[in-house]
Coordinates of C-alpha atoms in Angstrom, one line a residue:
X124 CA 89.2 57.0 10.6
X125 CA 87.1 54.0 11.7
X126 CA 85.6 53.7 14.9
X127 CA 85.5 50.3 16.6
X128 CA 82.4 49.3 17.6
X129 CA 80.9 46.1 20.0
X130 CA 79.4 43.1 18.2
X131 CA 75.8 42.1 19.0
X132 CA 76.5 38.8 21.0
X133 CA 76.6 40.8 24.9
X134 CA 75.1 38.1 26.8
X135 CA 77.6 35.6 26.3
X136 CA 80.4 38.2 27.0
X137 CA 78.7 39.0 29.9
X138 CA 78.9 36.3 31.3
X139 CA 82.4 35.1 30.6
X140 CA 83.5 38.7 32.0
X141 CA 81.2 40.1 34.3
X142 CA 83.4 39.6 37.1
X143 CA 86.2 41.4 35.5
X144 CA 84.2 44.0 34.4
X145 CA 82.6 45.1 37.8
X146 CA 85.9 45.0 39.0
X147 CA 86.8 48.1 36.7
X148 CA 84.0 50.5 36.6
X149 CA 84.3 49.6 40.0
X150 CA 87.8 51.5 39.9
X151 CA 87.3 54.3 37.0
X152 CA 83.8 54.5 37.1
X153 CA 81.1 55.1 34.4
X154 CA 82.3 58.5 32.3
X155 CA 86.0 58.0 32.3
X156 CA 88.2 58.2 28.4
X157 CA 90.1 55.8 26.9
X158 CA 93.2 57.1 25.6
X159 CA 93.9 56.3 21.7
X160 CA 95.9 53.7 20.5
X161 CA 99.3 54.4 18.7
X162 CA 99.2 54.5 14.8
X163 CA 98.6 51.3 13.2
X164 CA 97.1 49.6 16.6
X165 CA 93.7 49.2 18.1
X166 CA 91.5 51.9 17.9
X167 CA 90.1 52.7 21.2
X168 CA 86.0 52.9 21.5
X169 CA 84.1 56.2 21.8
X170 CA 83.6 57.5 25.5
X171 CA 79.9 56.8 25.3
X172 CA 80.7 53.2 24.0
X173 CA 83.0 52.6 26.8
X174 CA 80.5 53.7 29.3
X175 CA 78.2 50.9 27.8
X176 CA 80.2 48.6 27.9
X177 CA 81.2 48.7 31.5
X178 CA 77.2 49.2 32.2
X179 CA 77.2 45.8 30.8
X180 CA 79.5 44.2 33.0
X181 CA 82.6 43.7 29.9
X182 CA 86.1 44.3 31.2
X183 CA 88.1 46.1 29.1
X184 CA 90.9 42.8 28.4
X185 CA 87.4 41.6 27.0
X186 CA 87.3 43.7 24.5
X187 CA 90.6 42.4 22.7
X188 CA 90.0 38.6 22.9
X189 CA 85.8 38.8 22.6
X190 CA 84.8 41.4 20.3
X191 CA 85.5 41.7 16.9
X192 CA 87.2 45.6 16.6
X193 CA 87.9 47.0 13.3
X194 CA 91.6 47.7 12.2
X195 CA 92.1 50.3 9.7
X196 CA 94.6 49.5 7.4
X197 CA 95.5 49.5 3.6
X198 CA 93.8 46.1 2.7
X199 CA 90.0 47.5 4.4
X200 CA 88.9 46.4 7.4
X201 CA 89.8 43.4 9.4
X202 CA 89.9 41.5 13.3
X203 CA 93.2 41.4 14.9
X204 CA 93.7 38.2 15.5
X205 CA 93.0 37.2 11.6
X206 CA 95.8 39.3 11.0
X207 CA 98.8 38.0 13.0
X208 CA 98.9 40.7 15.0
X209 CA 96.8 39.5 18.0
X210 CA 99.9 40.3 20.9
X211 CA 99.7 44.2 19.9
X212 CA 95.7 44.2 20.6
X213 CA 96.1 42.3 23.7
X214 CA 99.0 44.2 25.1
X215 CA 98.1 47.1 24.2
X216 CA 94.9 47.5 25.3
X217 CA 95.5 46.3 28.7
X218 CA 98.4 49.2 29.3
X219 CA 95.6 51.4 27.9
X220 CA 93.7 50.3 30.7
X221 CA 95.8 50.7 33.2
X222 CA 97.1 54.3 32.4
X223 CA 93.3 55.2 32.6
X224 CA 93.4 53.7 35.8
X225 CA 96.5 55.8 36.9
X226 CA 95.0 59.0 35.9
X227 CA 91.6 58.3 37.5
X228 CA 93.3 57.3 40.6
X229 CA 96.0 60.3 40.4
X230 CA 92.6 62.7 40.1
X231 CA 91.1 60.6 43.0
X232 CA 94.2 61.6 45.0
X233 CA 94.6 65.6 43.8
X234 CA 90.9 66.0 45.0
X235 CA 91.3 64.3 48.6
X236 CA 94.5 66.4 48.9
X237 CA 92.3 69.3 48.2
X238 CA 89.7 68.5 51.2
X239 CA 91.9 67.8 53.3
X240 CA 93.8 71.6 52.9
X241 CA 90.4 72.5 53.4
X242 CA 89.6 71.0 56.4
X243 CA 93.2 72.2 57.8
X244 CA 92.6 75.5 57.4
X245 CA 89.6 75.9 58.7
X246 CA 90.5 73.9 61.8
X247 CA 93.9 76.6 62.0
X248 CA 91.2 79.1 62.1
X249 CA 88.5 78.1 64.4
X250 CA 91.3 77.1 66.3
X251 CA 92.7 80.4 66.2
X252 CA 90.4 82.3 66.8
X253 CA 88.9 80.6 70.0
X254 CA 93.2 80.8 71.0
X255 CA 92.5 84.9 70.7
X256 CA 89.4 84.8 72.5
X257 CA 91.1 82.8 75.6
X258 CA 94.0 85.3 75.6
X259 CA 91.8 88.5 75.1
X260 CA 89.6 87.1 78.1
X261 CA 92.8 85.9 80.5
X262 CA 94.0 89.7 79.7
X263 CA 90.7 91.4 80.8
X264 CA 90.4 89.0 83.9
X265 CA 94.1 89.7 85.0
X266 CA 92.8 93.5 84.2
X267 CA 90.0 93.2 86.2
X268 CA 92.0 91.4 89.0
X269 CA 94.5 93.9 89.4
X270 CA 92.1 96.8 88.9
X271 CA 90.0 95.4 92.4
X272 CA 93.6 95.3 94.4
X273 CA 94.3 98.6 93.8
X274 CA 90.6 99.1 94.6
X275 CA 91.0 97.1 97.9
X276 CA 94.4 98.5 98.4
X277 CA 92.8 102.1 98.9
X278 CA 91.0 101.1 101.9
X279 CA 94.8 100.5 103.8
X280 CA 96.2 103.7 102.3
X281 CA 92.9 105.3 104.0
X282 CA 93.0 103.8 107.1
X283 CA 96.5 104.9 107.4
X284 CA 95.4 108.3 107.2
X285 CA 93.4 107.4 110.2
X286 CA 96.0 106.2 111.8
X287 CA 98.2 109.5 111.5
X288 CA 95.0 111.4 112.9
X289 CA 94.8 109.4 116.0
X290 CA 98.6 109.7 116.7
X291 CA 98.1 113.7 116.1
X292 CA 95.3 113.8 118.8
X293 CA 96.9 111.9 120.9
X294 CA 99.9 114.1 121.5
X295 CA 98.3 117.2 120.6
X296 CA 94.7 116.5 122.1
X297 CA 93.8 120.7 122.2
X298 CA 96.6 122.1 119.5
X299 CA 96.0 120.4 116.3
X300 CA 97.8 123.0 114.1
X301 CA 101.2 121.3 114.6
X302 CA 102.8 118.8 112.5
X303 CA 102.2 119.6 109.4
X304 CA 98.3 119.6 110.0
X305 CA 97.0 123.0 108.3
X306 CA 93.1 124.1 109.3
X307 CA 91.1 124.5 105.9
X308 CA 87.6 124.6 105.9
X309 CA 87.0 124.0 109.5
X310 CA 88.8 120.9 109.2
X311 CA 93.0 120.3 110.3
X312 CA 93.8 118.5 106.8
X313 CA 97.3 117.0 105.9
X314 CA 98.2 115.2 102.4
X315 CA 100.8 112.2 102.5
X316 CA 102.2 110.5 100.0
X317 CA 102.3 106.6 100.6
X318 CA 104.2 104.9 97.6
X319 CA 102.5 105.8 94.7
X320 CA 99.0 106.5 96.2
X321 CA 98.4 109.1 98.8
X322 CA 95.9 110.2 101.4
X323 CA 94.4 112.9 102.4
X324 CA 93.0 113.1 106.2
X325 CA 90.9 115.8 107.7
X326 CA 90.2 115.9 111.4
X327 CA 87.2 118.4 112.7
X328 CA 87.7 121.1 115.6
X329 CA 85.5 119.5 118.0
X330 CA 86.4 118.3 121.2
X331 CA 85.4 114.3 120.0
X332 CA 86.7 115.0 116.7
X333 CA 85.5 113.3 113.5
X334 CA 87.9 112.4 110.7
X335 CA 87.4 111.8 107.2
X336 CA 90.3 110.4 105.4
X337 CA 90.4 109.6 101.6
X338 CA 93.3 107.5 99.5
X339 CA 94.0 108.0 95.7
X340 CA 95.5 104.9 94.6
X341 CA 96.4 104.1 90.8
X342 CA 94.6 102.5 88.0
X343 CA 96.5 98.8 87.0
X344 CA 99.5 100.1 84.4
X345 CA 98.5 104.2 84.3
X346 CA 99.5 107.2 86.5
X347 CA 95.6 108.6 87.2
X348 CA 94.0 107.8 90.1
X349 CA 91.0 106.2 90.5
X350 CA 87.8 108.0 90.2
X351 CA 86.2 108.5 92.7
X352 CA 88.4 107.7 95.8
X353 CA 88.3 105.5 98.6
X354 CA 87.0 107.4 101.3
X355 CA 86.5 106.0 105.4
X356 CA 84.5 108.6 108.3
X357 CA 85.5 107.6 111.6
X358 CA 83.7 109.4 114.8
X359 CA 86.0 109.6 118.2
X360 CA 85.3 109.6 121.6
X361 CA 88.1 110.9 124.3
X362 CA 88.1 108.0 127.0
X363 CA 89.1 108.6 130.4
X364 CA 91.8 107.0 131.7
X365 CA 89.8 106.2 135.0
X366 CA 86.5 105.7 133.8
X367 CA 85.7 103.1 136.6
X368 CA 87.3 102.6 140.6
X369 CA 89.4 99.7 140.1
X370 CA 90.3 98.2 136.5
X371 CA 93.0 95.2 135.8
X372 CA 94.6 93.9 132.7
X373 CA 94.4 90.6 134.8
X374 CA 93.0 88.9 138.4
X375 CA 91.4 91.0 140.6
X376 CA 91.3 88.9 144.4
X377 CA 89.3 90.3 147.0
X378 CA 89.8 87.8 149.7
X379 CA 90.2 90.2 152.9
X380 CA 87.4 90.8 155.0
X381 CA 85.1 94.2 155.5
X382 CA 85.7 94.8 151.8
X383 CA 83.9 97.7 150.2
X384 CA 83.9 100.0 147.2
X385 CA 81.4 103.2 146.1
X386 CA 81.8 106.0 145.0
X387 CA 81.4 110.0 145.4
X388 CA 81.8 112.6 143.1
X389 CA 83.9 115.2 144.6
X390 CA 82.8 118.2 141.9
X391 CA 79.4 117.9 143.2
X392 CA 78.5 119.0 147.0
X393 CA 75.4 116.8 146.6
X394 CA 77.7 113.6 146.6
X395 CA 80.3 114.4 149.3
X396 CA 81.3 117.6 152.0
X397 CA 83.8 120.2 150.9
X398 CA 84.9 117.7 147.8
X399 CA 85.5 114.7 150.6
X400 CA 84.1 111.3 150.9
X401 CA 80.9 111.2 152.8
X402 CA 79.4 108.0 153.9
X403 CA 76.6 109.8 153.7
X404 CA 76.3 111.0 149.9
X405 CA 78.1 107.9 148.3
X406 CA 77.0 106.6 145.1
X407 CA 77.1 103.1 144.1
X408 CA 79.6 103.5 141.1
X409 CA 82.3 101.6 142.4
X410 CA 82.7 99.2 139.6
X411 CA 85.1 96.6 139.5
X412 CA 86.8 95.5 136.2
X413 CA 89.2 93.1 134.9
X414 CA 90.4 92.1 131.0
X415 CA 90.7 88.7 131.9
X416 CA 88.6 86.2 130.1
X417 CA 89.4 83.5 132.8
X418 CA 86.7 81.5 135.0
X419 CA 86.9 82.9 138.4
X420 CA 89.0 86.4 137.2
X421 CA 87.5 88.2 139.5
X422 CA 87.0 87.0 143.2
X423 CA 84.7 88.9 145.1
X424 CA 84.2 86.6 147.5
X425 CA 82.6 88.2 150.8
X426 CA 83.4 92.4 149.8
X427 CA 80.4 94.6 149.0
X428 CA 80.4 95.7 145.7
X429 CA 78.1 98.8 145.2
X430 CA 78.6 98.8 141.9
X431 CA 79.3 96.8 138.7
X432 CA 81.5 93.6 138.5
X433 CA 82.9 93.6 135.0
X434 CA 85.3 90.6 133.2
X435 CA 86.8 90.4 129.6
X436 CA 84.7 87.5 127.4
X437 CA 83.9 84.8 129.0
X438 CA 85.2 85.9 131.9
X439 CA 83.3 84.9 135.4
X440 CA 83.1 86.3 138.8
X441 CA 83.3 84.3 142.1
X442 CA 81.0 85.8 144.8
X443 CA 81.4 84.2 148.4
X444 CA 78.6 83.7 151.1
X445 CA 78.2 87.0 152.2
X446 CA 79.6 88.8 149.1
X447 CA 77.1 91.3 147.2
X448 CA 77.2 93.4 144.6
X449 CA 74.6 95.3 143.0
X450 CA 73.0 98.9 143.1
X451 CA 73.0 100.8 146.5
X452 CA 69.0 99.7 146.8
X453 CA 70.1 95.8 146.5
X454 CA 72.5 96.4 149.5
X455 CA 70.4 97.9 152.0
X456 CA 67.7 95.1 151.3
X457 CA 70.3 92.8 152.4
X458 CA 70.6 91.1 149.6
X459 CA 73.8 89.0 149.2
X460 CA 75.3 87.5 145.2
X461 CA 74.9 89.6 142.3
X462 CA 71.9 91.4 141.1
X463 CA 70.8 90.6 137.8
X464 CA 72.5 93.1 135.5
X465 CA 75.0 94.3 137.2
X466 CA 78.0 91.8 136.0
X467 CA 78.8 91.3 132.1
X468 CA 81.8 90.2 130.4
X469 CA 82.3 92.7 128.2
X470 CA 85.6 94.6 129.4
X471 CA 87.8 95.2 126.3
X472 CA 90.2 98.0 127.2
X473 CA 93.7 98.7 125.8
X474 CA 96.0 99.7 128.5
X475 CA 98.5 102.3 126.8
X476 CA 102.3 102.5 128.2
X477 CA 103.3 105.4 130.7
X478 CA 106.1 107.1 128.6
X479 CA 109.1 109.4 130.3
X480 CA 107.6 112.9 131.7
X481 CA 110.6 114.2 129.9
X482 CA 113.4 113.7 128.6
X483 CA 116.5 115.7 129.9
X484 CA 116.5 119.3 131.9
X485 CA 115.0 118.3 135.1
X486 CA 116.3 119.3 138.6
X487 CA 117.5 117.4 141.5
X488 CA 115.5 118.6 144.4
X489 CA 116.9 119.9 148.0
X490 CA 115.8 119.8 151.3
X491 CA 114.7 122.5 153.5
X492 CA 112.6 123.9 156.0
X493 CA 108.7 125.1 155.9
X494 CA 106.7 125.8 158.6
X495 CA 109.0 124.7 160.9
X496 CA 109.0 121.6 159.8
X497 CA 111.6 120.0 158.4
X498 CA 111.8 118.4 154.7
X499 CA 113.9 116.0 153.2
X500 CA 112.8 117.5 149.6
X501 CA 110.8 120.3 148.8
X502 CA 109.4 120.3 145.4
X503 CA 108.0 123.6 143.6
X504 CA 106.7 124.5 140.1
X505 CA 108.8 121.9 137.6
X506 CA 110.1 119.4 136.7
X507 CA 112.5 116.8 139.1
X508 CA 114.3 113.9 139.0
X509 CA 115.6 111.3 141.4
X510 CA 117.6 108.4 140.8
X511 CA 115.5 106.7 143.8
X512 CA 113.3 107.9 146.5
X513 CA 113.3 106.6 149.9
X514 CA 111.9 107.7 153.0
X515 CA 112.1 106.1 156.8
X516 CA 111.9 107.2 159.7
X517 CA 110.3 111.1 159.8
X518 CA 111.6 111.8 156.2
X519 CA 109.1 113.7 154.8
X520 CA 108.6 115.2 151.2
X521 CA 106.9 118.3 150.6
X522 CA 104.8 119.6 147.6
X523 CA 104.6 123.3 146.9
X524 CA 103.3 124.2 143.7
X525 CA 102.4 122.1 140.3
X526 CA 105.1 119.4 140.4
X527 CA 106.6 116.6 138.7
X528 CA 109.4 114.4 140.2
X529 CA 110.3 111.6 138.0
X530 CA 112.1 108.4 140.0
X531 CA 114.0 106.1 137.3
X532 CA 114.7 103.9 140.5
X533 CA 112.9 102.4 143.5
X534 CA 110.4 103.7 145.5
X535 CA 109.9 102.9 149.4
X536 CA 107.8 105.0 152.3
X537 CA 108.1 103.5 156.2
X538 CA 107.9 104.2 159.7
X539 CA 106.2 107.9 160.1
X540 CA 107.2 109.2 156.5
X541 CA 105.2 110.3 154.4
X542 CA 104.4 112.9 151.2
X543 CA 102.8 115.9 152.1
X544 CA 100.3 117.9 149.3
X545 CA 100.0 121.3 150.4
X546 CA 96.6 123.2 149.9
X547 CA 96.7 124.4 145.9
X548 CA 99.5 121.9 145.0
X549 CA 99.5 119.1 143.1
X550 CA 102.2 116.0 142.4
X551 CA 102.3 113.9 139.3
X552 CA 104.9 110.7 140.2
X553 CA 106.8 108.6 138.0
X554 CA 108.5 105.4 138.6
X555 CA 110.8 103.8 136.8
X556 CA 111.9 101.4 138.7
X557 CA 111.3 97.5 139.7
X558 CA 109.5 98.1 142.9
X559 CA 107.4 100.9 144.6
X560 CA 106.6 100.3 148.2
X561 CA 104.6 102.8 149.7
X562 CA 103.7 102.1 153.8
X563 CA 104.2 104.3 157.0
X564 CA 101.5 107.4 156.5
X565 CA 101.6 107.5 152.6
X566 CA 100.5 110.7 150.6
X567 CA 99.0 113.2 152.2
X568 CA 96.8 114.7 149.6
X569 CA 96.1 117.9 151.8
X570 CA 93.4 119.4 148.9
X571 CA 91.4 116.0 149.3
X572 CA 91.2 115.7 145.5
X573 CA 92.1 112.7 143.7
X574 CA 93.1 114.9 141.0
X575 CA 95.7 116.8 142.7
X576 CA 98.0 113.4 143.1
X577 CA 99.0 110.8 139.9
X578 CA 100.8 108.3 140.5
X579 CA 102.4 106.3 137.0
X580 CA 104.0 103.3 136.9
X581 CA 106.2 102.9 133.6
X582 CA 106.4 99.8 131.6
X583 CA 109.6 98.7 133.8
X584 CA 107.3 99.1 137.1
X585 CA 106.0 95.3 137.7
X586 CA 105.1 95.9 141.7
X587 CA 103.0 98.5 143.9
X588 CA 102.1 97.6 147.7
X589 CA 100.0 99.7 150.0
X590 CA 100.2 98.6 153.4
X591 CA 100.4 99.9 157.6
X592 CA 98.5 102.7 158.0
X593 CA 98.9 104.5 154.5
X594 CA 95.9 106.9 153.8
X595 CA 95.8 107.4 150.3
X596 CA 93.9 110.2 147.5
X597 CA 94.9 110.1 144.3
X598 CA 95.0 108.0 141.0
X599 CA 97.4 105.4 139.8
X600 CA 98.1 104.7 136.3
X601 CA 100.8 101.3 136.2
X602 CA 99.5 98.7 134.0
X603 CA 102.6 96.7 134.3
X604 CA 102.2 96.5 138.1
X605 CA 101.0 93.8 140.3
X606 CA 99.4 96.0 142.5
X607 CA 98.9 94.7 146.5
X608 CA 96.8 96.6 149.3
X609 CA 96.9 95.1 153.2
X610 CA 95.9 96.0 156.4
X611 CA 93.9 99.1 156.0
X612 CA 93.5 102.0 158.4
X613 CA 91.7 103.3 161.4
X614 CA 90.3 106.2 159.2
X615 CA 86.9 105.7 157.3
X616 CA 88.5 106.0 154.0
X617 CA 91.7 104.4 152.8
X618 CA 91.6 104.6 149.3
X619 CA 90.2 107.5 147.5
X620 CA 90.7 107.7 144.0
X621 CA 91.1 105.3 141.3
X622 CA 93.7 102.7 140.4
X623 CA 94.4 100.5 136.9
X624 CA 97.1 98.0 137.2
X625 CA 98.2 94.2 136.1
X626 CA 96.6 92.8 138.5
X627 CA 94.8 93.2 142.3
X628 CA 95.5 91.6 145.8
X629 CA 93.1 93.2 148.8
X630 CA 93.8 91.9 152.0
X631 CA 92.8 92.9 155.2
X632 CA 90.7 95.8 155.8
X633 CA 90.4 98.2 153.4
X634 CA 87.2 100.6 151.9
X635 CA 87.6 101.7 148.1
X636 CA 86.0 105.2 147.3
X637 CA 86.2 106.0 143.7
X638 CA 86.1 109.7 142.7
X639 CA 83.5 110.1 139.8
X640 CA 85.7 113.7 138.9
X641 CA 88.7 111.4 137.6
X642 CA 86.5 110.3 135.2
X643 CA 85.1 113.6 134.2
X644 CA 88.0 116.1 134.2
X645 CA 91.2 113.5 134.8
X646 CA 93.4 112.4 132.5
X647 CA 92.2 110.7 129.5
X648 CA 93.8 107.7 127.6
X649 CA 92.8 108.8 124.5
X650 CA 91.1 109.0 121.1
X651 CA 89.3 106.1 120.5
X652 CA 87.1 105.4 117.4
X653 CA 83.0 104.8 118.4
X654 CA 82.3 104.0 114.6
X655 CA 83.6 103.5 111.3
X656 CA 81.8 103.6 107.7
X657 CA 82.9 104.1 103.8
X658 CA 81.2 106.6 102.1

């Protein structure tokens, strides 16, 4: 078979087709293959002719009117157009040419299809795998999140453990083997279960006990503990409940006149006379206290102070003219306001309430004679209870023996009655009730120890008056009271003792002793913590 081949005149082709001919290697390039002709038409060129060609700037409709392409046939060679058959040159050539164009462009296509798979997948992936990354890192934050609860969380399950310890001491200050609480090891210990952690407390045999307390708490979606536990040391101190002469949980108004307050210390004969007041031997520990953070919360005004005048933050104290207050040395120079140091405002003191002596199996008490003297009531060894208690006239109440007489009503003392402590006796009072009014000769604390009389207002008992001629030694406990003292007696002392109420109203003329014993062996308000660390 015969190959078709270009004629020599290219210039002139050139440049009746260039246009046409850029236009299609523009659009199949320089190496694409012409499909052959059918039998008996055109013979297509070679694929290295066809390339020239189009490097010369011929289109391929060119080549069936321009060039002179060899037909094989019977009768030798010859042009298409001589023969009469010029349409099936010119047709079919140009339907060759576009089928090439079709298959380049249908190659064109499969190949961007191709990239662009490509490109998808890998975008599926990175995208993927930065998607696992975010959840693998949103799971170990939420891990680590939960993980530092249950971390934090051990700290509350601790300080509950804490909190049980306190309550123990409180109600069982000297027999800690009760409740549950086992010694081991020198230390009380008791486990509890809180939940699904637990802690386990520990509380040493000293008289201001330490205790240790550690919680086990869970790891975030698991049943062990964490390793190692939370653990808290806490050291205690037993506070007295009268740790100073006079304390409120509000106002404090001295505004009688020939105000004064010391103190004596009636363990100690250096500091009074047969464990009485001595003007003599006083100290100058009669502080003054109140909670109150207000301006003016404590009025001095013209009393003298030997001792300290305490307020809550920010508290302030209002000292008159001829007020003082200060150490014993300040007063005798004659010295009149405060002496530097001796007033802060840094009282913080929780006032607990007075709870029911007991709760069921007292006695009522009778009357009777002792002496020769006759007694309204006569209390012994026990435990007595009155619905109220009041005394006129020359009622008189008399304690014999270690007594407690619980009133759930009113109080009231007047004319010539009074409450007599016999020598080796002692009275603890509490009132239930409203009002306590205690005037004609008071309590006769025969001992002369402030510890041998208690007076305690419970949380119902919102008033306390002293007034006449009422003597009193002893302590009262009612932080609920509003608690008034007027007039004052002819004796040198009026009030021995301690008091801690709601709130204070001096008038008249009364001296304030405070006994420094109530604050060494008296009743104590409890275990209170003096510091706290982890370890």
């Amino acid at each position: 078979m015969h190959r078709c081949l270009p004629l020599s005149n290219e210039p002139q082709l050139r440049s009746r087709r260039g246009n046409e001919a850029d236009r299609i290697k523009s659009e199949i390039g320089t190496t694409a293959v012409l499909p052959e002709l059918e039998p008996g038409g055109v013979e297509l060129l070679q694929p290295q002719e066809t390339a020239k060609l189009l490097e010369c700037g011929r289109s391929i409709a060119a080549l069936a009117e321009e060039l002179p392409i060899k037909s094989c046939g019977q009768s030798g060679f010859r042009k298409p157009w001589e023969s009469g058959d010029q349409s099936h040159a010119l047709q079919t050539l140009p339907r060759q040419g576009q089928g090439l164009l079709q298959t380049v462009r249908h190659g064109r296509v499969r190949g961007q299809q191709g990239n662009t798979l490509l490109v998808l997948l890998v975008t599926l992936g990175v995208i993927g795998t930065a998607l696992a990354s975010y959840l693998t890192l949103v799971s170990n934050q939420n891990l680590s999140t939960m993980r530092s609860a249950q971390w934090n969380y051990g700290i509350a399950v601790a300080e509950a453990g804490v909190e049980e310890a306190l309550t123990h001491l409180y109600y069982s200050p000297v027999d800690r083997a009760t409740n549950g609480w086992v010694l081991e090891n020198g230390y009380y210990t008791k486990k509890r279960a809180l939940g699904d952690a637990e802690y386990v407390t520990r509380i040493s045999t000293a008289n201001s006990p330490e205790i240790i307390s550690s919680a086990n708490v869970r790891v975030p979606f698991g049943t062990e503990y964490i390793d190692p536990p939370r653990t808290v040391r806490v050291t205690t101190t037993n506070d007295a409940l009268f740790a100073k002469g006079m304390v409120a949980k509000g106002q404090i108004d001295l505004s009688g006149n020939n105000i004064k307050t010391d103190s004596f210390d009636s363990t100690d004969p250096i500091y009074s006379t047969n464990g009485r007041y001595d003007p003599a031997k006083s100290k100058d520990n009669g502080d003054v206290a109140t909670n109150s953070s207000l301006i003016d919360s404590l009025d001095v005004w013209n009393a003298e102070i030997y001792g300290k005048a305490s307020t809550g933050p920010g508290g302030t104290v209002l000292v008159g003219p001829n007020g003082s207050v200060g150490s014993a040395a300040w007063h005798q120079s004659g010295n009149k306001g405060i002496e530097p140091g001796w007033a802060n405002d840094d009282m913080n003191v929780s006032f607990p309430d007075v709870q029911p002596p007991f709760a069921g199996g007292a006695s009522t008490p009778i009357g009777g004679t002792s002496g020769g003297t006759n007694y309204i009531y006569i209390l012994t060894n026990g435990n007595w209870e009155l619905a109220s208690l009041s005394l006129s006239g020359q009622n008189k109440v008399l304690v014999l023996g270690q007594a407690v007489l619980y009133v759930t009503g009113n109080i009231s003392l007047s004319g010539q009655s009074y409450i007599y402590v016999s020598t080796n006796s002692s009275l603890r009072l509490y009132v239930g009730g409203p009002t306590a009014s205690i005037g004609g000769s008071g309590v006769m604390n025969t001992p002369g120890n402030a510890t041998n009389f208690y007076y305690y207002g419970l949380p119902g008992n919102t008033s306390l008056s002293f007034s006449g001629n009422a003597a009193f030694t002893g302590a009262i406990y009612a932080p609920n009271a509003a608690f008034s003292l007027g007039g004052g007696g002819s004796t040198t002392y009026d009030f021995v003792g301690a008091s801690v109420t709601s709130s204070v109203q001096m008038n008249g003329h009364f001296n304030f002793h405070y006994d420094e014993n109530l604050g060494k062996n008296g009743p104590r308000r409890g275990f209170t913590i003096m510091s706290w660390n982890e370890i």
